[in-house]
Amino acid sequence: MGPHLPLGHQTGRLALAGRDFLTERLDALRAAGNLRRLPGNPAGIDFWSNDYLGFSRLLGRGHASELVHTAPGSRLISGDHPAISGLEADIAAFHGFPAALLFGSGYSANLGLLSCLARRTDTIVYDELIHASLRDGIRLSGAAARRCPHNSLVQAARILTAARGDGQTFFVTESRFSMDGDRAPLAELADLCHHHGAHLIVDEAHAIGLDGPSGAGLVAQLGLAGAVFATVVTYGKAPGYHGAAVLGSNDLRDYLINFSRPFIFTTAPRPAYVTGLREVYDLMGTQQPELRQQLQRVIEGYRSLATEHLGELAAPNDGPIQLVHLPGNERVMALEGHLRERGLLVKAIRSPSVPPGTERLRICLHAFNSVGEVEQLIDGLTTGLAKISA
Ligand SMILES: Cc1ncc(COP(=O)(O)O)c(C=O)c1O
């Protein structure tokens, strides 16, 4: 396991304005003597872990790992280790933030962040296309939720103006959208949020690995680490792994340790997970530029063929998520079936996962797809579309 991640490409200017409510809520806990701190991995006789059979002492034997002796339990009890916090510090620096906190999945990171951050007196404005995990977090928070038409700065300004009240206001978006593959106007949204005293929260699930220096994300690419309140990076897409981290201020990390139920009431990551995640970041720092170029070539190849053969149905973009619009669940399923018969695995996205009338095929392009494979795909799409419209 490498001791350090390839860091240092950007540190991010930190405009901490508007983050005071975290300090206030943490101070209240501190004053009541209830502030939780991660314990590290203190020496002593284990009467606190959930390792009832001692399996954790048998697993990983023979592997030199400084983490082998963590015993399962939540990080607030027996599962913590300085190596986990060390990795989090390196992850934070990699993305240009002061702090990071790991979660078991992107779903629990989003749920855990939003559900504890906003309260009933607060307002959360959200882009209408955000992922289900963000929506569930918003619902759990009990805050007033305001839907914003997709990527509309005009509507965002109108809703933020109307939302001004006594509580905190948050704006939640994705940087690259999972279902449409397009990008949010993050710099403009950051300005807008700053103007309205709102906190910008960005899910980078589909940007990590693909955008920004060493794949650090769109927030890093645009130099916005100081202007966003929090971002969530997940490891189940381009990083090819699993789990997630919330990135933000040190106060935010402390706040989540104290208030975020999906963090508090779950088992800490095992040693192998931490080792694997270091490897992910090492790869992003080394092989990622080459693989990214390779992916870009595949995208360009797809774009030119799709423009030539599929016309308006495809409207290709510059990212790895491409759509072929084919309204109607039956028709889009028929196209998926036609491709499947040819050994082409593409997912039809039906309503109600997307609004009726916007059903589509969602094509994910990869660095490892060959020119021949893309040609096969275009051929399958062309013949399938001709058959369906006949
Ligand atoms: C935008 C977005 N956020 C969060 C998630 C959830 O991440 P995970 O699969 O790690 O739970 C996903 C996964 O589909 C996603 O697309």
CSV table of C-alpha atoms and ligand atoms in Angstrom, one decimal:
chain,number,residue,atom,x,y,z
A,1,MET,CA,0.0,0.0,0.0
A,2,GLY,CA,1.5,3.3,-1.1
A,3,PRO,CA,2.0,5.7,1.8
A,4,HIS,CA,0.8,8.7,-0.1
A,5,LEU,CA,-1.7,9.4,-2.9
A,6,PRO,CA,-0.6,11.4,-5.9
A,7,LEU,CA,-1.6,14.7,-4.5
A,8,GLY,CA,-1.0,18.3,-4.7
A,9,HIS,CA,-2.5,19.3,-8.0
A,10,GLN,CA,-4.8,21.8,-6.3
A,11,THR,CA,-5.5,22.8,-2.8
A,12,GLY,CA,-8.7,24.8,-3.3
A,13,ARG,CA,-9.5,28.3,-1.9
A,14,LEU,CA,-11.7,27.9,1.1
A,15,ALA,CA,-14.5,30.4,1.5
A,16,LEU,CA,-16.0,29.1,4.7
A,17,ALA,CA,-18.7,31.7,4.7
A,18,GLY,CA,-22.1,30.3,5.5
A,19,ARG,CA,-20.8,27.2,7.2
A,20,ASP,CA,-21.3,28.6,10.7
A,21,PHE,CA,-24.4,26.6,11.4
A,22,LEU,CA,-22.3,23.5,11.6
A,23,THR,CA,-20.0,25.1,14.2
A,24,GLU,CA,-23.1,26.1,16.2
A,25,ARG,CA,-24.6,22.7,16.2
A,26,LEU,CA,-21.3,21.1,17.1
A,27,ASP,CA,-20.7,23.6,19.9
A,28,ALA,CA,-24.1,22.7,21.4
A,29,LEU,CA,-23.1,19.0,21.5
A,30,ARG,CA,-19.7,19.9,23.0
A,31,ALA,CA,-21.3,22.1,25.6
A,32,ALA,CA,-23.6,19.2,26.6
A,33,GLY,CA,-20.6,16.8,26.8
A,34,ASN,CA,-21.9,14.8,23.9
A,35,LEU,CA,-19.5,15.4,21.1
A,36,ARG,CA,-18.3,12.2,19.5
A,37,ARG,CA,-14.7,11.7,18.3
A,38,LEU,CA,-13.3,8.8,16.4
A,39,PRO,CA,-11.2,6.7,18.8
A,40,GLY,CA,-8.4,5.6,16.4
A,41,ASN,CA,-7.2,2.1,17.3
A,42,PRO,CA,-6.1,2.1,20.9
A,43,ALA,CA,-4.2,-0.8,22.5
A,44,GLY,CA,-6.0,-2.9,25.1
A,45,ILE,CA,-8.0,-6.0,25.7
A,46,ASP,CA,-10.9,-6.2,23.3
A,47,PHE,CA,-14.2,-6.2,25.1
A,48,TRP,CA,-15.8,-3.8,22.6
A,49,SER,CA,-15.8,-5.2,19.1
A,50,ASN,CA,-18.4,-7.4,17.4
A,51,ASP,CA,-15.7,-10.0,16.5
A,52,TYR,CA,-17.5,-12.7,18.5
A,53,LEU,CA,-15.5,-15.7,17.0
A,54,GLY,CA,-12.2,-13.8,16.5
A,55,PHE,CA,-12.5,-14.2,12.8
A,56,SER,CA,-10.9,-10.8,12.1
A,57,ARG,CA,-7.7,-12.2,13.7
A,58,LEU,CA,-7.7,-15.2,11.3
A,59,LEU,CA,-8.6,-13.2,8.1
A,60,GLY,CA,-5.7,-11.6,6.3
A,61,ARG,CA,-3.0,-13.7,8.2
A,62,GLY,CA,0.2,-13.6,6.2
A,63,HIS,CA,-0.7,-10.3,4.6
A,64,ALA,CA,1.5,-7.6,5.9
A,65,SER,CA,-1.0,-4.9,6.7
A,66,GLU,CA,-1.0,-2.3,9.4
A,67,LEU,CA,-4.7,-2.7,9.5
A,68,VAL,CA,-5.0,-6.4,10.2
A,69,HIS,CA,-5.8,-6.0,13.8
A,70,THR,CA,-8.8,-3.8,13.6
A,71,ALA,CA,-11.8,-5.5,15.1
A,72,PRO,CA,-15.2,-5.2,13.5
A,73,GLY,CA,-17.6,-2.6,14.9
A,74,SER,CA,-18.6,0.9,14.0
A,75,ARG,CA,-15.8,3.5,13.7
A,76,LEU,CA,-17.0,5.2,16.9
A,77,ILE,CA,-16.4,2.0,18.8
A,78,SER,CA,-13.9,-0.7,17.8
A,79,GLY,CA,-13.7,-0.3,14.0
A,80,ASP,CA,-11.6,2.9,13.6
A,81,HIS,CA,-7.9,3.0,12.7
A,82,PRO,CA,-5.5,5.9,12.0
A,83,ALA,CA,-4.9,4.3,8.5
A,84,ILE,CA,-8.6,5.0,7.7
A,85,SER,CA,-8.4,8.6,8.7
A,86,GLY,CA,-5.0,8.9,7.0
A,87,LEU,CA,-6.6,7.7,3.7
A,88,GLU,CA,-9.4,10.1,4.2
A,89,ALA,CA,-6.9,13.0,4.6
A,90,ASP,CA,-5.2,12.0,1.4
A,91,ILE,CA,-8.5,11.6,-0.4
A,92,ALA,CA,-9.5,15.1,0.7
A,93,ALA,CA,-6.2,16.6,-0.5
A,94,PHE,CA,-6.5,14.7,-3.8
A,95,HIS,CA,-9.8,16.4,-4.5
A,96,GLY,CA,-8.7,19.8,-3.1
A,97,PHE,CA,-10.9,19.7,0.1
A,98,PRO,CA,-9.9,20.0,3.8
A,99,ALA,CA,-11.6,16.8,4.9
A,100,ALA,CA,-13.2,13.6,3.7
A,101,LEU,CA,-15.3,10.9,5.4
A,102,LEU,CA,-15.8,7.4,3.9
A,103,PHE,CA,-19.2,5.8,3.6
A,104,GLY,CA,-20.1,2.2,2.6
A,105,SER,CA,-21.8,3.3,-0.6
A,106,GLY,CA,-22.8,6.3,-2.6
A,107,TYR,CA,-26.4,5.7,-1.5
A,108,SER,CA,-25.6,5.8,2.2
A,109,ALA,CA,-23.3,8.9,1.7
A,110,ASN,CA,-26.0,10.9,0.0
A,111,LEU,CA,-28.7,9.7,2.4
A,112,GLY,CA,-26.4,10.3,5.4
A,113,LEU,CA,-25.3,13.8,4.3
A,114,LEU,CA,-28.7,15.3,3.4
A,115,SER,CA,-30.8,13.6,6.0
A,116,CYS,CA,-28.7,15.1,8.9
A,117,LEU,CA,-27.7,18.4,7.4
A,118,ALA,CA,-31.0,20.0,6.6
A,119,ARG,CA,-33.8,20.3,9.2
A,120,ARG,CA,-37.5,21.1,9.1
A,121,THR,CA,-36.9,24.9,9.1
A,122,ASP,CA,-34.5,24.6,6.2
A,123,THR,CA,-35.1,24.4,2.4
A,124,ILE,CA,-33.5,22.1,-0.1
A,125,VAL,CA,-33.7,23.1,-3.8
A,126,TYR,CA,-32.8,20.2,-6.1
A,127,ASP,CA,-32.3,19.6,-9.8
A,128,GLU,CA,-35.2,17.5,-11.0
A,129,LEU,CA,-32.9,14.8,-12.4
A,130,ILE,CA,-30.9,14.0,-9.2
A,131,HIS,CA,-30.3,10.5,-8.2
A,132,ALA,CA,-32.8,8.5,-6.0
A,133,SER,CA,-30.3,8.5,-3.1
A,134,LEU,CA,-30.2,12.3,-2.9
A,135,ARG,CA,-34.0,12.4,-3.1
A,136,ASP,CA,-34.3,9.9,-0.3
A,137,GLY,CA,-31.9,12.0,1.9
A,138,ILE,CA,-34.0,15.1,1.2
A,139,ARG,CA,-37.2,13.3,2.1
A,140,LEU,CA,-35.7,12.0,5.4
A,141,SER,CA,-34.4,15.4,6.4
A,142,GLY,CA,-37.9,16.8,6.7
A,143,ALA,CA,-36.8,20.1,5.1
A,144,ALA,CA,-39.0,21.9,2.6
A,145,ALA,CA,-38.1,20.5,-0.8
A,146,ARG,CA,-38.2,22.6,-4.0
A,147,ARG,CA,-37.8,21.0,-7.4
A,148,CYS,CA,-35.8,23.0,-10.0
A,149,PRO,CA,-36.2,22.3,-13.7
A,150,HIS,CA,-33.1,20.5,-15.0
A,151,ASN,CA,-30.0,22.8,-15.3
A,152,SER,CA,-32.2,25.9,-15.5
A,153,LEU,CA,-30.3,28.8,-14.0
A,154,VAL,CA,-33.2,31.2,-14.5
A,155,GLN,CA,-35.5,28.9,-12.5
A,156,ALA,CA,-32.8,28.2,-9.9
A,157,ALA,CA,-32.5,32.0,-9.3
A,158,ARG,CA,-36.3,32.4,-9.0
A,159,ILE,CA,-36.6,29.5,-6.5
A,160,LEU,CA,-33.7,30.6,-4.4
A,161,THR,CA,-35.1,34.1,-4.2
A,162,ALA,CA,-38.4,32.8,-3.1
A,163,ALA,CA,-36.8,30.3,-0.6
A,164,ARG,CA,-35.1,33.0,1.4
A,165,GLY,CA,-36.2,32.6,5.0
A,166,ASP,CA,-34.8,32.0,8.5
A,167,GLY,CA,-33.4,28.5,7.9
A,168,GLN,CA,-30.5,27.3,5.8
A,169,THR,CA,-30.9,26.8,2.1
A,170,PHE,CA,-29.2,24.1,0.1
A,171,PHE,CA,-29.0,23.5,-3.6
A,172,VAL,CA,-28.4,19.9,-4.6
A,173,THR,CA,-27.2,18.8,-8.0
A,174,GLU,CA,-25.0,16.2,-9.8
A,175,SER,CA,-21.9,17.4,-11.7
A,176,ARG,CA,-22.5,14.9,-14.6
A,177,PHE,CA,-26.0,13.5,-14.7
A,178,SER,CA,-26.3,9.8,-14.5
A,179,MET,CA,-29.4,9.4,-16.8
A,180,ASP,CA,-28.7,12.2,-19.3
A,181,GLY,CA,-24.9,12.3,-19.3
A,182,ASP,CA,-24.9,16.1,-19.4
A,183,ARG,CA,-23.1,18.5,-17.0
A,184,ALA,CA,-24.5,21.0,-14.5
A,185,PRO,CA,-23.5,24.6,-14.9
A,186,LEU,CA,-21.5,24.4,-11.7
A,187,ALA,CA,-19.6,27.7,-11.8
A,188,GLU,CA,-22.8,29.6,-12.4
A,189,LEU,CA,-24.7,27.7,-9.7
A,190,ALA,CA,-21.9,28.4,-7.3
A,191,ASP,CA,-22.2,32.1,-8.0
A,192,LEU,CA,-25.9,32.0,-7.6
A,193,CYS,CA,-25.7,30.1,-4.3
A,194,HIS,CA,-23.1,32.5,-3.0
A,195,HIS,CA,-25.4,35.4,-4.0
A,196,HIS,CA,-28.4,33.9,-2.2
A,197,GLY,CA,-26.5,32.5,0.8
A,198,ALA,CA,-27.3,29.0,-0.2
A,199,HIS,CA,-25.0,25.9,0.2
A,200,LEU,CA,-24.2,24.0,-2.9
A,201,ILE,CA,-24.0,20.2,-2.7
A,202,VAL,CA,-22.7,18.3,-5.7
A,203,ASP,CA,-22.8,14.5,-6.4
A,204,GLU,CA,-19.7,13.7,-8.5
A,205,ALA,CA,-20.6,10.0,-9.0
A,206,HIS,CA,-20.3,10.2,-12.8
A,207,ALA,CA,-17.5,12.8,-12.9
A,208,ILE,CA,-14.8,11.2,-10.7
A,209,GLY,CA,-12.1,9.5,-12.8
A,210,LEU,CA,-13.4,11.4,-15.9
A,211,ASP,CA,-13.1,15.1,-15.2
A,212,GLY,CA,-10.6,17.3,-13.6
A,213,PRO,CA,-6.9,16.8,-12.7
A,214,SER,CA,-6.2,13.1,-12.3
A,215,GLY,CA,-9.9,12.5,-12.4
A,216,ALA,CA,-10.5,14.5,-9.2
A,217,GLY,CA,-13.9,15.7,-10.6
A,218,LEU,CA,-15.6,18.7,-12.2
A,219,VAL,CA,-15.5,20.7,-8.9
A,220,ALA,CA,-11.7,20.4,-8.9
A,221,GLN,CA,-11.5,21.1,-12.7
A,222,LEU,CA,-13.4,24.3,-12.2
A,223,GLY,CA,-11.5,25.3,-9.0
A,224,LEU,CA,-14.7,25.3,-7.0
A,225,ALA,CA,-13.7,23.4,-3.9
A,226,GLY,CA,-13.9,26.6,-1.9
A,227,ALA,CA,-17.3,27.5,-3.2
A,228,VAL,CA,-19.2,24.3,-2.7
A,229,PHE,CA,-20.4,23.1,0.7
A,230,ALA,CA,-19.9,19.4,0.1
A,231,THR,CA,-19.4,17.0,-2.7
A,232,VAL,CA,-19.9,13.3,-2.8
A,233,VAL,CA,-17.5,11.1,-4.8
A,234,THR,CA,-18.6,7.5,-5.3
A,235,TYR,CA,-16.2,4.6,-6.2
A,236,GLY,CA,-18.7,2.3,-8.1
A,237,LYS,CA,-18.5,4.0,-11.5
A,238,ALA,CA,-15.2,5.0,-13.2
A,239,PRO,CA,-13.1,4.0,-10.2
A,240,GLY,CA,-14.3,0.4,-10.6
A,241,TYR,CA,-14.6,-0.2,-6.9
A,242,HIS,CA,-17.4,0.5,-4.3
A,243,GLY,CA,-18.1,2.9,-1.4
A,244,ALA,CA,-18.0,6.7,-1.3
A,245,ALA,CA,-16.7,9.7,0.4
A,246,VAL,CA,-18.2,13.0,1.4
A,247,LEU,CA,-15.8,15.9,0.9
A,248,GLY,CA,-16.0,19.3,2.7
A,249,SER,CA,-14.7,21.2,5.6
A,250,ASN,CA,-13.3,19.8,8.9
A,251,ASP,CA,-16.5,20.9,10.6
A,252,LEU,CA,-18.6,19.1,8.1
A,253,ARG,CA,-16.6,15.9,8.8
A,254,ASP,CA,-17.1,16.3,12.5
A,255,TYR,CA,-20.7,17.0,12.0
A,256,LEU,CA,-21.3,13.8,10.0
A,257,ILE,CA,-19.4,11.8,12.6
A,258,ASN,CA,-21.9,13.1,15.1
A,259,PHE,CA,-25.2,13.3,13.2
A,260,SER,CA,-25.1,11.1,10.2
A,261,ARG,CA,-26.9,7.9,11.1
A,262,PRO,CA,-25.6,5.8,8.1
A,263,PHE,CA,-22.1,6.6,9.3
A,264,ILE,CA,-22.7,6.1,13.0
A,265,PHE,CA,-24.7,3.0,13.0
A,266,THR,CA,-22.7,0.8,10.6
A,267,THR,CA,-19.6,-1.3,10.6
A,268,ALA,CA,-16.2,0.3,9.7
A,269,PRO,CA,-14.5,-0.7,6.4
A,270,ARG,CA,-12.2,-3.7,6.6
A,271,PRO,CA,-8.5,-3.5,6.0
A,272,ALA,CA,-8.7,-5.0,2.5
A,273,TYR,CA,-11.2,-2.3,1.5
A,274,VAL,CA,-8.8,0.5,2.6
A,275,THR,CA,-5.9,-1.1,0.8
A,276,GLY,CA,-8.0,-1.4,-2.3
A,277,LEU,CA,-9.2,2.2,-2.2
A,278,ARG,CA,-5.6,3.3,-2.0
A,279,GLU,CA,-4.9,1.3,-5.1
A,280,VAL,CA,-7.8,3.1,-6.9
A,281,TYR,CA,-6.3,6.5,-6.1
A,282,ASP,CA,-2.9,5.3,-7.2
A,283,LEU,CA,-4.3,4.2,-10.5
A,284,MET,CA,-6.1,7.5,-10.9
A,285,GLY,CA,-2.8,9.3,-10.4
A,286,THR,CA,-0.9,7.1,-12.9
A,287,GLN,CA,-2.8,5.2,-15.6
A,288,GLN,CA,-5.9,7.4,-15.6
A,289,PRO,CA,-4.6,10.0,-18.2
A,290,GLU,CA,-3.9,7.3,-20.8
A,291,LEU,CA,-7.2,5.5,-20.2
A,292,ARG,CA,-9.0,8.8,-20.3
A,293,GLN,CA,-7.5,9.6,-23.7
A,294,GLN,CA,-8.5,6.1,-24.9
A,295,LEU,CA,-12.1,6.6,-23.7
A,296,GLN,CA,-12.1,10.0,-25.5
A,297,ARG,CA,-11.2,8.3,-28.7
A,298,VAL,CA,-14.1,5.8,-28.2
A,299,ILE,CA,-16.5,8.6,-27.5
A,300,GLU,CA,-15.3,10.5,-30.6
A,301,GLY,CA,-15.7,7.3,-32.7
A,302,TYR,CA,-19.2,6.8,-31.4
A,303,ARG,CA,-20.2,10.4,-31.9
A,304,SER,CA,-19.2,10.6,-35.5
A,305,LEU,CA,-20.9,7.3,-36.4
A,306,ALA,CA,-24.0,8.2,-34.3
A,307,THR,CA,-24.3,11.6,-35.9
A,308,GLU,CA,-24.0,10.0,-39.4
A,309,HIS,CA,-26.4,7.0,-38.8
A,310,LEU,CA,-28.8,7.9,-36.0
A,311,GLY,CA,-29.4,11.6,-36.5
A,312,GLU,CA,-31.6,13.4,-33.9
A,313,LEU,CA,-32.5,10.3,-32.0
A,314,ALA,CA,-28.9,10.1,-30.6
A,315,ALA,CA,-27.8,13.8,-30.2
A,316,PRO,CA,-24.4,12.6,-29.0
A,317,ASN,CA,-22.6,14.5,-26.2
A,318,ASP,CA,-18.9,14.5,-25.3
A,319,GLY,CA,-19.1,12.1,-22.4
A,320,PRO,CA,-19.3,8.3,-21.9
A,321,ILE,CA,-23.0,8.2,-21.2
A,322,GLN,CA,-24.9,8.4,-24.5
A,323,LEU,CA,-28.6,8.2,-25.1
A,324,VAL,CA,-30.8,7.0,-28.0
A,325,HIS,CA,-34.2,8.5,-27.5
A,326,LEU,CA,-37.1,6.3,-28.3
A,327,PRO,CA,-40.3,7.3,-26.5
A,328,GLY,CA,-42.5,4.4,-25.3
A,329,ASN,CA,-41.6,1.6,-22.9
A,330,GLU,CA,-42.5,-1.1,-25.5
A,331,ARG,CA,-40.4,0.4,-28.3
A,332,VAL,CA,-37.4,1.0,-26.1
A,333,MET,CA,-37.6,-2.6,-24.7
A,334,ALA,CA,-37.8,-3.9,-28.3
A,335,LEU,CA,-34.7,-2.1,-29.2
A,336,GLU,CA,-32.9,-3.4,-26.2
A,337,GLY,CA,-34.0,-6.9,-27.2
A,338,HIS,CA,-32.8,-6.5,-30.8
A,339,LEU,CA,-29.4,-5.5,-29.5
A,340,ARG,CA,-29.3,-8.3,-27.0
A,341,GLU,CA,-29.9,-10.9,-29.8
A,342,ARG,CA,-26.7,-9.5,-31.3
A,343,GLY,CA,-24.7,-9.8,-28.1
A,344,LEU,CA,-24.8,-6.1,-27.4
A,345,LEU,CA,-25.6,-5.3,-23.7
A,346,VAL,CA,-27.4,-2.0,-23.5
A,347,LYS,CA,-30.0,-0.9,-21.0
A,348,ALA,CA,-33.4,0.5,-21.9
A,349,ILE,CA,-34.5,3.1,-19.4
A,350,ARG,CA,-38.2,3.1,-19.1
A,351,SER,CA,-40.8,5.3,-17.4
A,352,PRO,CA,-41.4,5.9,-14.5
A,353,SER,CA,-37.5,5.8,-14.0
A,354,VAL,CA,-37.6,8.7,-16.4
A,355,PRO,CA,-40.6,10.9,-17.3
A,356,PRO,CA,-43.1,9.3,-19.8
A,357,GLY,CA,-42.1,10.3,-23.3
A,358,THR,CA,-38.4,10.4,-22.5
A,359,GLU,CA,-37.7,6.7,-22.5
A,360,ARG,CA,-34.3,6.0,-23.9
A,361,LEU,CA,-31.4,3.5,-24.4
A,362,ARG,CA,-28.6,4.4,-22.1
A,363,ILE,CA,-25.2,3.5,-23.7
A,364,CYS,CA,-22.1,3.5,-21.5
A,365,LEU,CA,-18.9,3.8,-23.5
A,366,HIS,CA,-15.6,2.5,-22.1
A,367,ALA,CA,-11.9,2.9,-22.7
A,368,PHE,CA,-11.8,-0.8,-23.5
A,369,ASN,CA,-14.5,-0.8,-26.2
A,370,SER,CA,-12.9,-1.4,-29.7
A,371,VAL,CA,-13.7,0.4,-32.9
A,372,GLY,CA,-15.2,-2.8,-34.2
A,373,GLU,CA,-17.5,-3.0,-31.1
A,374,VAL,CA,-18.7,0.5,-31.6
A,375,GLU,CA,-19.4,-0.2,-35.3
A,376,GLN,CA,-21.4,-3.3,-34.2
A,377,LEU,CA,-23.4,-1.2,-31.8
A,378,ILE,CA,-24.2,1.5,-34.4
A,379,ASP,CA,-25.2,-1.3,-36.9
A,380,GLY,CA,-27.4,-2.9,-34.3
A,381,LEU,CA,-29.0,0.4,-33.5
A,382,THR,CA,-29.6,1.3,-37.1
A,383,THR,CA,-31.2,-2.1,-38.0
A,384,GLY,CA,-33.2,-2.1,-34.8
A,385,LEU,CA,-34.6,1.4,-35.2
A,386,ALA,CA,-35.5,0.5,-38.9
A,387,LYS,CA,-37.3,-2.6,-37.7
A,388,ILE,CA,-39.2,-0.9,-34.9
A,389,SER,CA,-40.4,2.1,-37.0
A,390,ALA,CA,-41.4,-0.2,-40.0
B,1,LIG,C1,-25.5,10.1,-9.2
B,1,LIG,C2,-25.4,8.9,-8.4
B,1,LIG,N1,-25.2,9.1,-7.0
B,1,LIG,C3,-25.1,8.1,-6.2
B,1,LIG,C4,-25.2,6.8,-6.6
B,1,LIG,C5,-25.2,5.6,-5.6
B,1,LIG,O1,-23.9,5.1,-5.5
B,1,LIG,P1,-23.6,3.7,-5.0
B,1,LIG,O2,-23.9,2.7,-6.1
B,1,LIG,O3,-22.2,3.7,-4.6
B,1,LIG,O4,-24.5,3.4,-3.9
B,1,LIG,C6,-25.4,6.5,-8.0
B,1,LIG,C7,-25.5,5.1,-8.4
B,1,LIG,O5,-26.2,4.7,-9.3
B,1,LIG,C8,-25.5,7.6,-8.9
B,1,LIG,O6,-25.7,7.4,-10.2
